Tab-separated table of C-alpha atoms in Angstrom:
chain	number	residue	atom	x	y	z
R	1	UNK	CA	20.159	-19.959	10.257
R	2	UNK	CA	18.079	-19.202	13.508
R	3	UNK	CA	14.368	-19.121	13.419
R	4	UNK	CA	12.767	-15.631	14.577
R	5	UNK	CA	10.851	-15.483	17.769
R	6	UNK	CA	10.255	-11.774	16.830
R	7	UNK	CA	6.331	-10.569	17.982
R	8	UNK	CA	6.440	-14.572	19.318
R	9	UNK	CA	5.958	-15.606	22.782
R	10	UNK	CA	5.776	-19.484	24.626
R	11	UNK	CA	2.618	-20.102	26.648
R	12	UNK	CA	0.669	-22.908	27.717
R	13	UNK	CA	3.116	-25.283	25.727
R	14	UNK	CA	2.062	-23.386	22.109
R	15	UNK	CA	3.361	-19.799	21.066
R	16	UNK	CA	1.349	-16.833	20.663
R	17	UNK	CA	1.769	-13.664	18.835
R	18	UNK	CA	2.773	-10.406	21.410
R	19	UNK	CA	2.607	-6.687	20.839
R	20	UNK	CA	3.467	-4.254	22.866
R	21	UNK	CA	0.981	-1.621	23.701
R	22	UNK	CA	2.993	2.029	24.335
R	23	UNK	CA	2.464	3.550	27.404
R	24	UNK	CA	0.923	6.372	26.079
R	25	UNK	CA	-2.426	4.476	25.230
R	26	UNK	CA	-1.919	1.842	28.024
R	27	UNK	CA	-5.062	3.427	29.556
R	28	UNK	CA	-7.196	3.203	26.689
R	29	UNK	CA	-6.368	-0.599	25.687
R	30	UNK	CA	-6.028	-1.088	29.281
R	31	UNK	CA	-3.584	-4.114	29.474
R	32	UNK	CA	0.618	-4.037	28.784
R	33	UNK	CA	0.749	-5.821	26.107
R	34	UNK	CA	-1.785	-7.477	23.429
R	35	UNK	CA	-1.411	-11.174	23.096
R	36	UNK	CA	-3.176	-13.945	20.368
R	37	UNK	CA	-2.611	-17.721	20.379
R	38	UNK	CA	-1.525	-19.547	17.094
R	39	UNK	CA	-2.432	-23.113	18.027
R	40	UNK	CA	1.206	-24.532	17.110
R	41	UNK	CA	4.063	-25.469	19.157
R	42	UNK	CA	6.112	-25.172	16.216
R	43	UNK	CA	7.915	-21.821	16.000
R	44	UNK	CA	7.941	-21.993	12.200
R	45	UNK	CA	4.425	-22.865	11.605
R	46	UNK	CA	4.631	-20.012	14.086
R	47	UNK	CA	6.051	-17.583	12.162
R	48	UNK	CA	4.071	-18.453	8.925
R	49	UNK	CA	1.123	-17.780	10.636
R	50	UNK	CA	1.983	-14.787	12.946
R	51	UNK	CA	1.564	-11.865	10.329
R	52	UNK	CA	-1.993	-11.295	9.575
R	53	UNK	CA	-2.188	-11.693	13.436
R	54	UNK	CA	0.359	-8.939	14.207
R	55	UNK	CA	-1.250	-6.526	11.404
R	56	UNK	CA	-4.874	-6.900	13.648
R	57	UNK	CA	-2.948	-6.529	17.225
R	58	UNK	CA	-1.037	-3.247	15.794
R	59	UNK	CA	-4.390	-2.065	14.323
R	60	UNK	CA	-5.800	-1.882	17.891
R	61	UNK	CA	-2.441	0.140	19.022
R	62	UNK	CA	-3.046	2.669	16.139
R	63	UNK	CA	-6.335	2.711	16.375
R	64	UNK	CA	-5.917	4.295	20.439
R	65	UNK	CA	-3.276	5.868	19.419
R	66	UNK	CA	-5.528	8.001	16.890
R	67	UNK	CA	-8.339	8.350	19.674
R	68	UNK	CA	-4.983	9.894	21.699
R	69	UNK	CA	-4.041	12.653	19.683
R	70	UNK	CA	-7.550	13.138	17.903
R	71	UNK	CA	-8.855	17.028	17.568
R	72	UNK	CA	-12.154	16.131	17.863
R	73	UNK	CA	-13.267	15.045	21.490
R	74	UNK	CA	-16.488	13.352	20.607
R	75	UNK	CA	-14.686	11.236	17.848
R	76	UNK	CA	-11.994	10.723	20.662
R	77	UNK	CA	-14.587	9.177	23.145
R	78	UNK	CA	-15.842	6.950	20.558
R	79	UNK	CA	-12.812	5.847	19.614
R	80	UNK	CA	-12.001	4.625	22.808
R	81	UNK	CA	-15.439	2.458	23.244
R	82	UNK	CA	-14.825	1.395	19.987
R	83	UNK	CA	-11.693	-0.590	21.447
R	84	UNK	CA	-13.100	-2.139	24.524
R	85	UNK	CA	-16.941	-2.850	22.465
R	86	UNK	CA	-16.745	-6.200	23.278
R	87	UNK	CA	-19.122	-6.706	26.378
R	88	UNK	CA	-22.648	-5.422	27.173
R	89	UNK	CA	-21.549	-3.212	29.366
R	90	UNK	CA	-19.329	-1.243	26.509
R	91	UNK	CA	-22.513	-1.373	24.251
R	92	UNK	CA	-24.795	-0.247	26.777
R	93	UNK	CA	-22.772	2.891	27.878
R	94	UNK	CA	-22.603	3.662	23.791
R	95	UNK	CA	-26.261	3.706	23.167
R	96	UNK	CA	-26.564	5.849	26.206
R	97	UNK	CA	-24.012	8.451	25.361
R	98	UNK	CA	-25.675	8.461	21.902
R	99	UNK	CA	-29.250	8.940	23.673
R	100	UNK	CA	-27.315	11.984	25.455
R	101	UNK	CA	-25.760	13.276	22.671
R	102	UNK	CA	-29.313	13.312	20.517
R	103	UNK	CA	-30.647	15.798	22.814
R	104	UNK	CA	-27.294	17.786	23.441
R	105	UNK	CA	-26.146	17.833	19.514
R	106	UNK	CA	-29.038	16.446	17.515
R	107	UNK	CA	-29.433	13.101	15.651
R	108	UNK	CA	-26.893	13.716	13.214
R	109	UNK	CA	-24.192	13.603	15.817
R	110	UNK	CA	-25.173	11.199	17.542
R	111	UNK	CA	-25.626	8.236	14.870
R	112	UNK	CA	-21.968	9.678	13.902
R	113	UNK	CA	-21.157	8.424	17.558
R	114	UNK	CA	-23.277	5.462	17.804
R	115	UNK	CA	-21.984	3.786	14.450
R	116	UNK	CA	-18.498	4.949	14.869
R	117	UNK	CA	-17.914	3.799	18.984
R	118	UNK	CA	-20.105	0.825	17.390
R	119	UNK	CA	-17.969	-0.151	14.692
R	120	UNK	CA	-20.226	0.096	11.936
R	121	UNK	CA	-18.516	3.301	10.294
R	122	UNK	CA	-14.555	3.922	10.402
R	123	UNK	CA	-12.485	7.278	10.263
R	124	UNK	CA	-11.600	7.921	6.480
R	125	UNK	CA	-7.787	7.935	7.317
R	126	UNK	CA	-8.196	5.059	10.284
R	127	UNK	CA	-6.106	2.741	7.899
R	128	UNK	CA	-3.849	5.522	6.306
R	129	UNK	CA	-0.886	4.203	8.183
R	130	UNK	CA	-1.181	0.233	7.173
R	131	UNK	CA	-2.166	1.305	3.644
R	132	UNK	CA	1.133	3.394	2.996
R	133	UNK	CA	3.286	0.424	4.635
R	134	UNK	CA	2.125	-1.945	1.714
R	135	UNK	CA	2.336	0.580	-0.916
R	136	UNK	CA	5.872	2.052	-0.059
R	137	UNK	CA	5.190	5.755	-1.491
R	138	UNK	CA	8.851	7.952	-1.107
R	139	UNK	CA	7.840	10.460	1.152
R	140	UNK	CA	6.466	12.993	-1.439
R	141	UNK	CA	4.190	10.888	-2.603
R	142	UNK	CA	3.199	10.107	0.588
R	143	UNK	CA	2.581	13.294	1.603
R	144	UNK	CA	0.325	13.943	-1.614
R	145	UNK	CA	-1.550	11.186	-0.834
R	146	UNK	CA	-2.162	12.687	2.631
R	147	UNK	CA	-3.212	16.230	1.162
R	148	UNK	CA	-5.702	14.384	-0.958
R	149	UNK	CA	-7.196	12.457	1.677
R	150	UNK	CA	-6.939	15.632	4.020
R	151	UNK	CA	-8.920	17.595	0.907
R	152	UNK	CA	-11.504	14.847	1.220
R	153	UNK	CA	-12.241	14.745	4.865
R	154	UNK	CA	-12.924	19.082	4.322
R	155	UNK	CA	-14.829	18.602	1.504
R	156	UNK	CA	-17.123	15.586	3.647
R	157	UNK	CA	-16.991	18.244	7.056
R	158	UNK	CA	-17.895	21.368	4.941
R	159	UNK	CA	-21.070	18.890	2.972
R	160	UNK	CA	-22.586	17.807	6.361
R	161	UNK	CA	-21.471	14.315	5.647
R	162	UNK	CA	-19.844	11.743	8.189
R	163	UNK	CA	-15.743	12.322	7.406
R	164	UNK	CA	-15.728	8.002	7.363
R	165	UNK	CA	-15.191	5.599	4.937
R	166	UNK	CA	-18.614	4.053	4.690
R	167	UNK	CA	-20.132	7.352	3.938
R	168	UNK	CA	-18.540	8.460	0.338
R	169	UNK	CA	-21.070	6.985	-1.803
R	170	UNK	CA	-20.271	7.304	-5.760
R	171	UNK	CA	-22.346	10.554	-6.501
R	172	UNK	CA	-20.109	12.225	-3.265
R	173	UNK	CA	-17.110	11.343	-4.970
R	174	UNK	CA	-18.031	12.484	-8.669
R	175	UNK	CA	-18.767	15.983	-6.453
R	176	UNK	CA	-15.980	16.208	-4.528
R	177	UNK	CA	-13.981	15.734	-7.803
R	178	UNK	CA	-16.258	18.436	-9.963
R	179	UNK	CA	-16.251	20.923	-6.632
R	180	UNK	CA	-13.069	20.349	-4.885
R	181	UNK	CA	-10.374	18.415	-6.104
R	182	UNK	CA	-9.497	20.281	-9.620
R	183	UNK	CA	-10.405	23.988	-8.303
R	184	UNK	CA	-6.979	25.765	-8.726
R	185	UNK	CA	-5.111	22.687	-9.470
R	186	UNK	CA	-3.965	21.823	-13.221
R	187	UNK	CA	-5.277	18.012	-14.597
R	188	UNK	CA	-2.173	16.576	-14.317
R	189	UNK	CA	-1.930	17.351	-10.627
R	190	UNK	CA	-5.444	16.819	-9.540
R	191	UNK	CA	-5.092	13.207	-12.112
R	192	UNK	CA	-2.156	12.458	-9.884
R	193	UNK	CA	-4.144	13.521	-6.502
R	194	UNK	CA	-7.394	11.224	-7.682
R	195	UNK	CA	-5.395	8.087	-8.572
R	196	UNK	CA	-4.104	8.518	-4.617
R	197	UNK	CA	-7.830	7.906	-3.590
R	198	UNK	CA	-8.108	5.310	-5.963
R	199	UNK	CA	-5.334	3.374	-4.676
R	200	UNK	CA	-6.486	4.055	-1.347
R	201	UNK	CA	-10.181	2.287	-1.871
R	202	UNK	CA	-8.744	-0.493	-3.777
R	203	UNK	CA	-6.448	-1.506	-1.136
R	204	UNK	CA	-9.263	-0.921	1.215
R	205	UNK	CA	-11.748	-3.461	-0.526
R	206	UNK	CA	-9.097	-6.265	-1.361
R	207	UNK	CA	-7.955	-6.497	2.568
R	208	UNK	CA	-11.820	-6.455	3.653
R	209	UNK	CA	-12.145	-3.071	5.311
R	210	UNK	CA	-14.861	-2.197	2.941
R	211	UNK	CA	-17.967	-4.267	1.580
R	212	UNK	CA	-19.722	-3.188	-1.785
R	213	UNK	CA	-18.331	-1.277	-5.199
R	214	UNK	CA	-15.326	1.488	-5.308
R	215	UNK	CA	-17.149	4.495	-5.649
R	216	UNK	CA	-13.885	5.737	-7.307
R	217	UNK	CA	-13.845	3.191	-9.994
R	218	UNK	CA	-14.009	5.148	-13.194
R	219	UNK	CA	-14.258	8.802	-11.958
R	220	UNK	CA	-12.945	10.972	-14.267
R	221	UNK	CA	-11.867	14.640	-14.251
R	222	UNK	CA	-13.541	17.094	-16.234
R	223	UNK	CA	-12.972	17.768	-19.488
R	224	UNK	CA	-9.662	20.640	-19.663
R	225	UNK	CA	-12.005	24.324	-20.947
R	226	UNK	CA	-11.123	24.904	-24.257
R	227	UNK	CA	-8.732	27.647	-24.267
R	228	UNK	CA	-9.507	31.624	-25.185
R	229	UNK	CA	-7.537	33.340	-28.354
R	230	UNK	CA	-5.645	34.797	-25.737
R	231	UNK	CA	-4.308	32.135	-23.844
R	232	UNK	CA	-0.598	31.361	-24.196
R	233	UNK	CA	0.444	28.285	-25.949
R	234	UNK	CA	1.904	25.647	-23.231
R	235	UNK	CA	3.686	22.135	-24.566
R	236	UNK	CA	4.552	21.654	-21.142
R	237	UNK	CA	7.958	20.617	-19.672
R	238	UNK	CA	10.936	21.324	-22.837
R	239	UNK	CA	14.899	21.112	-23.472
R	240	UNK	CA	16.937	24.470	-22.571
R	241	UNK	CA	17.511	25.806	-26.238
R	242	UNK	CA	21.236	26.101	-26.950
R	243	UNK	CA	21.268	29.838	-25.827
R	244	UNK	CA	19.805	29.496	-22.807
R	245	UNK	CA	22.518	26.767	-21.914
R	246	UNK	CA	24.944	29.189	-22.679
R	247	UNK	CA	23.431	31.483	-20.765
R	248	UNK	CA	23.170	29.347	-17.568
R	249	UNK	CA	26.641	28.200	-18.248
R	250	UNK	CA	28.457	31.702	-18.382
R	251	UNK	CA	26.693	32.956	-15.548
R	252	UNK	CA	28.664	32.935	-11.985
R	253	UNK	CA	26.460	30.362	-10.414
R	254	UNK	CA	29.246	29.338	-7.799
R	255	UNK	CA	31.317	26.385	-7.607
R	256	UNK	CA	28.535	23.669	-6.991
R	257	UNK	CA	26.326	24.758	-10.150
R	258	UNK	CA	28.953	25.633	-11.839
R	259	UNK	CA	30.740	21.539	-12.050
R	260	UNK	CA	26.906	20.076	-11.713
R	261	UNK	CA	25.388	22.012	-14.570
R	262	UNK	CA	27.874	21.125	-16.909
R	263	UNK	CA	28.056	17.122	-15.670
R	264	UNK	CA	23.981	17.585	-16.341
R	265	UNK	CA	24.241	18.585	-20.036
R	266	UNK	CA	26.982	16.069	-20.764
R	267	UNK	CA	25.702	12.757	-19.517
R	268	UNK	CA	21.941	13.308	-19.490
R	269	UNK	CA	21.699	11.917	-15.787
R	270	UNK	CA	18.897	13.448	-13.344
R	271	UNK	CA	20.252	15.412	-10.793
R	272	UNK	CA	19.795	12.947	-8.309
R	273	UNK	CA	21.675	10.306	-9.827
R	274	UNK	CA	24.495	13.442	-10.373
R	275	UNK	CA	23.847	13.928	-6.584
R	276	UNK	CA	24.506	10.604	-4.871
R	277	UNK	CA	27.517	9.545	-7.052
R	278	UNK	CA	30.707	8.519	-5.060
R	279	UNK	CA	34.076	8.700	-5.903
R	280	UNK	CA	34.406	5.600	-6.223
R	281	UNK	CA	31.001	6.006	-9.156
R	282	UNK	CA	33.727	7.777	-11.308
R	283	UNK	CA	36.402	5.486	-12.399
R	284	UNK	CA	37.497	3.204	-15.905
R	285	UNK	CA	36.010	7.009	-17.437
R	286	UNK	CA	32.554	6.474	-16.520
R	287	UNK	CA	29.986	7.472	-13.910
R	288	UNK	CA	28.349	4.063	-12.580
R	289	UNK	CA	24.641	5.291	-11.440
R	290	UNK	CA	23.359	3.044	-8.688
R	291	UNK	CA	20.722	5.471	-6.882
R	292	UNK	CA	18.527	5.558	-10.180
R	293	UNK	CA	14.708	6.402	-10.776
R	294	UNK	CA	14.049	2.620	-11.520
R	295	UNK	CA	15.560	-0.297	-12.225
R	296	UNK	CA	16.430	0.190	-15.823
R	297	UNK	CA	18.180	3.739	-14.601
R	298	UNK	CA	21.007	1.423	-12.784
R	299	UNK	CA	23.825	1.758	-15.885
R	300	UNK	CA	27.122	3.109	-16.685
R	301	UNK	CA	27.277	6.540	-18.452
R	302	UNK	CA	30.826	7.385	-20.225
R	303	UNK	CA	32.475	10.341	-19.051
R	304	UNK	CA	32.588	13.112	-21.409
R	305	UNK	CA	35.790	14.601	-22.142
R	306	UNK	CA	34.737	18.252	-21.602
R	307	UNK	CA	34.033	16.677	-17.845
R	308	UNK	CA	37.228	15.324	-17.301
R	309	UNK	CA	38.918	18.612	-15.456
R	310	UNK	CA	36.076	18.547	-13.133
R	311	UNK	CA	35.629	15.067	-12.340
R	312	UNK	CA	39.403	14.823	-11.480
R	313	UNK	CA	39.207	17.992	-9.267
R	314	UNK	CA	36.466	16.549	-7.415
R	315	UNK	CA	37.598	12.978	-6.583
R	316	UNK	CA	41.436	13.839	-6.202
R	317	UNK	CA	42.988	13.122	-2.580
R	318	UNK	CA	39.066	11.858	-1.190
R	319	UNK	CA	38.294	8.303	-0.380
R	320	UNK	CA	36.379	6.431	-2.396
R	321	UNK	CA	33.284	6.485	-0.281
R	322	UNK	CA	33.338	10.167	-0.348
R	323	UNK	CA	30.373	12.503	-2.572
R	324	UNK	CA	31.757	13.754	-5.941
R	325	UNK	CA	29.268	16.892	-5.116
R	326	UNK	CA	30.381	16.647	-0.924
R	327	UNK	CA	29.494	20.087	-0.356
R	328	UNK	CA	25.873	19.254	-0.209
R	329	UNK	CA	23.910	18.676	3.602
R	330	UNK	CA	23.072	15.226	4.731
R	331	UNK	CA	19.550	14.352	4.250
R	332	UNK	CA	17.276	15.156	7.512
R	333	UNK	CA	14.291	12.528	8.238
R	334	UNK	CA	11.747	15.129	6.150
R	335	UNK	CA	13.251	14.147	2.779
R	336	UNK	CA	14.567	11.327	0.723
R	337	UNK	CA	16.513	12.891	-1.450
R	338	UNK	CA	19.996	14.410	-1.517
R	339	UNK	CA	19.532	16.855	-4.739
R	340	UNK	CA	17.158	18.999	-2.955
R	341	UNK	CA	18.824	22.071	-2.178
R	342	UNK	CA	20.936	21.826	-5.081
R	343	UNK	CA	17.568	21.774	-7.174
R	344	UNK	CA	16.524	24.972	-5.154
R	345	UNK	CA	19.787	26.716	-5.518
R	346	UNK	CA	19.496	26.249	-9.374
R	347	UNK	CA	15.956	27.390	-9.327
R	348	UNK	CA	16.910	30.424	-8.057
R	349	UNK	CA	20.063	31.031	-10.325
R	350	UNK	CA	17.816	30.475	-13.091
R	351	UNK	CA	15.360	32.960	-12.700
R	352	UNK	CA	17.984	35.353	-11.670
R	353	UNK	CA	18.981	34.543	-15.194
R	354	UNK	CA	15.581	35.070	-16.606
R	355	UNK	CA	15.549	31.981	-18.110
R	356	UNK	CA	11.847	30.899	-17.751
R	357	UNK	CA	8.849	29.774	-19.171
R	358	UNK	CA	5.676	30.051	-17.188
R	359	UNK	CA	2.950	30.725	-20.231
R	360	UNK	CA	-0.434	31.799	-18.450
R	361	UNK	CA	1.203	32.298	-15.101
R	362	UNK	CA	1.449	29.439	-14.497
R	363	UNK	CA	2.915	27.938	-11.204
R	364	UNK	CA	6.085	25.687	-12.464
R	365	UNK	CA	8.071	26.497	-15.277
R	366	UNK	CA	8.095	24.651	-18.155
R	367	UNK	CA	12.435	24.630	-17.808
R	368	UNK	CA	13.933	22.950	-14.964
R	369	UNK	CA	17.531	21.104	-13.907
R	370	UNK	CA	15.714	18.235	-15.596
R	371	UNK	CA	16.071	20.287	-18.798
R	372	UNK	CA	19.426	19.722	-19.248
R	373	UNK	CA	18.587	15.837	-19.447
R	374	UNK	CA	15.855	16.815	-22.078
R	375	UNK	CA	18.825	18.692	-24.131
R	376	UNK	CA	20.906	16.357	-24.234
R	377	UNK	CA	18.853	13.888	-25.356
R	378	UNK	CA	17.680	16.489	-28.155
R	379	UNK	CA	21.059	17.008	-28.844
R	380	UNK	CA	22.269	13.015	-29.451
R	381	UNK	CA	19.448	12.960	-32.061
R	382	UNK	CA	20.494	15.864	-33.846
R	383	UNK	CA	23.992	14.906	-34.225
R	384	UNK	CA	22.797	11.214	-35.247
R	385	UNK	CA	20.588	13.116	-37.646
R	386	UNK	CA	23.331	14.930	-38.743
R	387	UNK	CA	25.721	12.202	-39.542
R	388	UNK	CA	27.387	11.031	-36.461
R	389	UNK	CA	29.015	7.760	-36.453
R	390	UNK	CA	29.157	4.917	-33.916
R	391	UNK	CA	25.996	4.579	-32.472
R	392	UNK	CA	22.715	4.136	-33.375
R	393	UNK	CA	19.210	5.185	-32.822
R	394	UNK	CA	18.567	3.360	-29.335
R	395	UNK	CA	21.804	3.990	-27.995
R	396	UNK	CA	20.281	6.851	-25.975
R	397	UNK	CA	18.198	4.608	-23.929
R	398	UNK	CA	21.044	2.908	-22.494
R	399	UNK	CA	22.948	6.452	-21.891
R	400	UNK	CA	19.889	7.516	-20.082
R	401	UNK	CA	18.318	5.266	-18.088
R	402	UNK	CA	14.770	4.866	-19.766
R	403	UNK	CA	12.749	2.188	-18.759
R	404	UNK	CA	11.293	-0.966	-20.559
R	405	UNK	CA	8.062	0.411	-20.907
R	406	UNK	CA	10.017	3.355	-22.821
R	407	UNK	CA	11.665	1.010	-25.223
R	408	UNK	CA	10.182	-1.146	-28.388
R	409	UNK	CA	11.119	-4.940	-27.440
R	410	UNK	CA	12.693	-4.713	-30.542
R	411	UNK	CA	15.034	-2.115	-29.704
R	412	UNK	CA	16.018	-3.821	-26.903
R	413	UNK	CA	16.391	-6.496	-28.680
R	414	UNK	CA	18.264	-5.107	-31.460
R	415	UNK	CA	20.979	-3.725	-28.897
R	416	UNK	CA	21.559	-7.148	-27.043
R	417	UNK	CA	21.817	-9.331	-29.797
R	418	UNK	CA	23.389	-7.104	-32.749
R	419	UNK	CA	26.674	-8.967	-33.674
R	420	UNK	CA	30.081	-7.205	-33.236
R	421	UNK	CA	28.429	-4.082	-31.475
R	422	UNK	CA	30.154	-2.786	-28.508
R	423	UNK	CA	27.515	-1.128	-26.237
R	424	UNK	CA	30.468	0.955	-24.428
R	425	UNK	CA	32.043	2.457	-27.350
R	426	UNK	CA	28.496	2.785	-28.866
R	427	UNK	CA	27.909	4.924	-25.958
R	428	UNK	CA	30.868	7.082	-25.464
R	429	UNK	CA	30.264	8.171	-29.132
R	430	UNK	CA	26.980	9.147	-28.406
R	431	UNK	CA	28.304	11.033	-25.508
R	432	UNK	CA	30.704	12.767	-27.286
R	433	UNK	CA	28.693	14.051	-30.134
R	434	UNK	CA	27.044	16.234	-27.659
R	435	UNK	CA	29.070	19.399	-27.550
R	436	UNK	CA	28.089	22.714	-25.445
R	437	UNK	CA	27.169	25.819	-27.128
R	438	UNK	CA	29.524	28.200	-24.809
R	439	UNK	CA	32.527	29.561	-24.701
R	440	UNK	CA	33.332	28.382	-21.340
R	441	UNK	CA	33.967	24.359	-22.642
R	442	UNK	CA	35.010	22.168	-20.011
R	443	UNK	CA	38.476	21.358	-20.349
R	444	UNK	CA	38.453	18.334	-23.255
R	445	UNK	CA	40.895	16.305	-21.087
R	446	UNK	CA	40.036	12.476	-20.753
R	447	UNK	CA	39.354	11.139	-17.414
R	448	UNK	CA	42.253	8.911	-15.799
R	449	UNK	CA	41.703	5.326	-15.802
């Protein structure tokens, strides 16, 4: 197998890391390319060491690149001597744009310039870019992190504080928490938005970017209030009840919600997985989920028989690498996934079906696609409850996907190892003790082989 000269160059009888500086910030950096020796002539002693080199090198790149399309001039300018602050010259012309700047701006503005062109403060999302690389967020999260940070760098701007890194000391955090981050939110959002930052400053102490204590380490939210006679009970996210499945299902929600619905309350799978299964997902009368939550959510679901008529509709006379649901867009670069505007299209069928639950206003309902997974999962218990026969208690995990953490060791245990079990009858009975409460059953015709 060939060894990778990728980021490598040969020069003066040793190779050297190279990265290419875009044009677009040519004049900032002020050279083609950016270049650092490895002190080896051996290309895979090379390419052991080249990494930490190339993360520094592409640093500098997005580092001008931010000084580029920066809003703020002044932090623009010092962005620029920040990347050239390697001479006296570069310092000099610093300390005298800061001496400028104190009588233009005041003092506050200009030790913002001065430590920032001088390197001894950094722009609070200067490492946003390198941080989300190693973490590998989908895109939404991504984007919440963003909208945290972004809600951070106001609060900083509106306090009269530096919008840097160095500058959120532990008492500005426990404020910006208390003044900005839950107003309007609910706890489990802002929770989610907080652990973001958290993540963030972690990451930023264990590569070196930051010196001293995380002044995020054990901030807290404030306590929920406690709630008024008034106030609507909320449990949060539930199951459909059995007549609002009916409801959903006798509606005319057209042909896509009308197959995916259906495939939703009989198999328990997330609309996702339902989503991105290919024909070729849908034989030996079972859907084989691949494009899962996690890990554990890669499995084999049986194919109910009141899914049978659909599932043969849908994969008759198409190729195998065809959609089962191929009547859904491809996914633009904005999104990851492919369920999307089937999730909309739902949300709006079920509201046109007044079948809601927002107690207190609030802004997502407590019922969702998702709800159908919740029912049937309801459902398997009741009808184990109620007597069914070949399966047992932990059966469901496997039919749904649930991760480790979700399951006793013992269960899983008890589902490897239990002598003369067979998980995939096991789980078609579990599947088939769900039934819908509607009229309008799915034809009870059993899948081809």
């Amino acid at each position: 197998m060939a060894v990778t000269k990728q980021y490598l160059e040969w020069h003066g009888r040793q190779w050297r890391v190279r990265v290419k500086v875009p044009a677009k910030v040519r004049d900032i950096i002020g050279r083609g390319k950016l270049t650092h020796p490895l002190h080896t002539a051996d290309l895979k002693e090379a390419n052991e060491r080249k990494w930490p080199v190339v993360a520094r090198l592409k640093a500098v790149v997005a580092a001008a690149e931010k000084a580029v399309v920066s809003t703020d001039p002044l932090e623009a300018e010092a962005l620029r001597l920040r990347l050239t602050n390697y001479d006296d010259d570069t310092q000099e012309a610093i300390t005298f744009r800061a001496y400028q700047l104190d009588k233009e701006q005041g003092e506050d503005r200009a030790r913002a310039f001065y430590d920032l062109a001088s390197g001894k403060t950094t722009p609070l999302d200067h490492h946003v870019d390198s941080f989300l690389k190693h973490q590998g967020y989908r895109l939404k999260s991504e984007g919440d992190f963003k909208r945290a940070l972004g809600w951070l760098g106001d609060w900083l701007r509106d306090s009269k504080l530096p919008v840097t890194l160095e500058a959120v000391r532990r008492v500005d955090a426990g404020k910006f928490v208390s003044e900005s981050l839950v107003i309007g939110r609910g706890q489990q959002k802002a929770t989610a938005y907080l652990g973001f930052i958290k993540q963030y400053w972690v990451w930023l102490i264990t590569k070196g970017h930051l010196i001293g204590e995380n002044p995020w380490a054990g901030q807290t939210l404030p306590s929920a209030p406690r709630q008024r006679r008034e106030t609507e009970l909320d449990n949060g996210k539930r199951p459909f009840t059995d007549a609002e499945v009916k409801t959903l299902l006798s509606g005319d929600a057209g042909s896509l919600l009308n197959d995916l619905m259906p495939v939703g309350a009989l198999s328990g799978m997330r609309i996702e997985e339902i989503c991105q299964l290919h024909v070729a997902d849908c034989r030996d009368r079972a859907f084989s989920v691949f494009a899962g939550k996690t890990a554990s959510a890669r499995r084999t679901v049986p194919i109910h028989s009141g899914l049978a008529e659909i599932v043969e509709r849908r994969t008759v006379g198409k190729k195998d690498s065809d959609y089962l649901f191929d009547e859904l867009p491809p996914i633009p670069k904005s999104r990851e996934t492919r369920s999307d505007p089937a999730a909309k299209q739902f949300t709006r069928y079920r509201r046109k079906m007044e079948v809601d639950e927002r107690p207190n206003d609030k802004a997502k309902s407590n019922v969702d696609f998702h709800s159908f997974r919740r029912w049937f999962i309801r459902k398997a218990r009741d009808a184990k409850l109620a007597g069914a026969v070949g399966f047992d208690e932990w059966t469901i995990t496997w039919v749904v996907g649930h991760t480790a953490s979700d399951r006793a060791k013992s269960l899983d245990l008890s589902q490897h190892g239990y002598a003369g079990q067979d998980p995939e009858k096991a789980k078609s009975a579990l599947v088939e003790a769900v039934r819908l409460p509607t009229t309008r059953q799915p034809s009870a015709k059993r899948p081809k082989e």
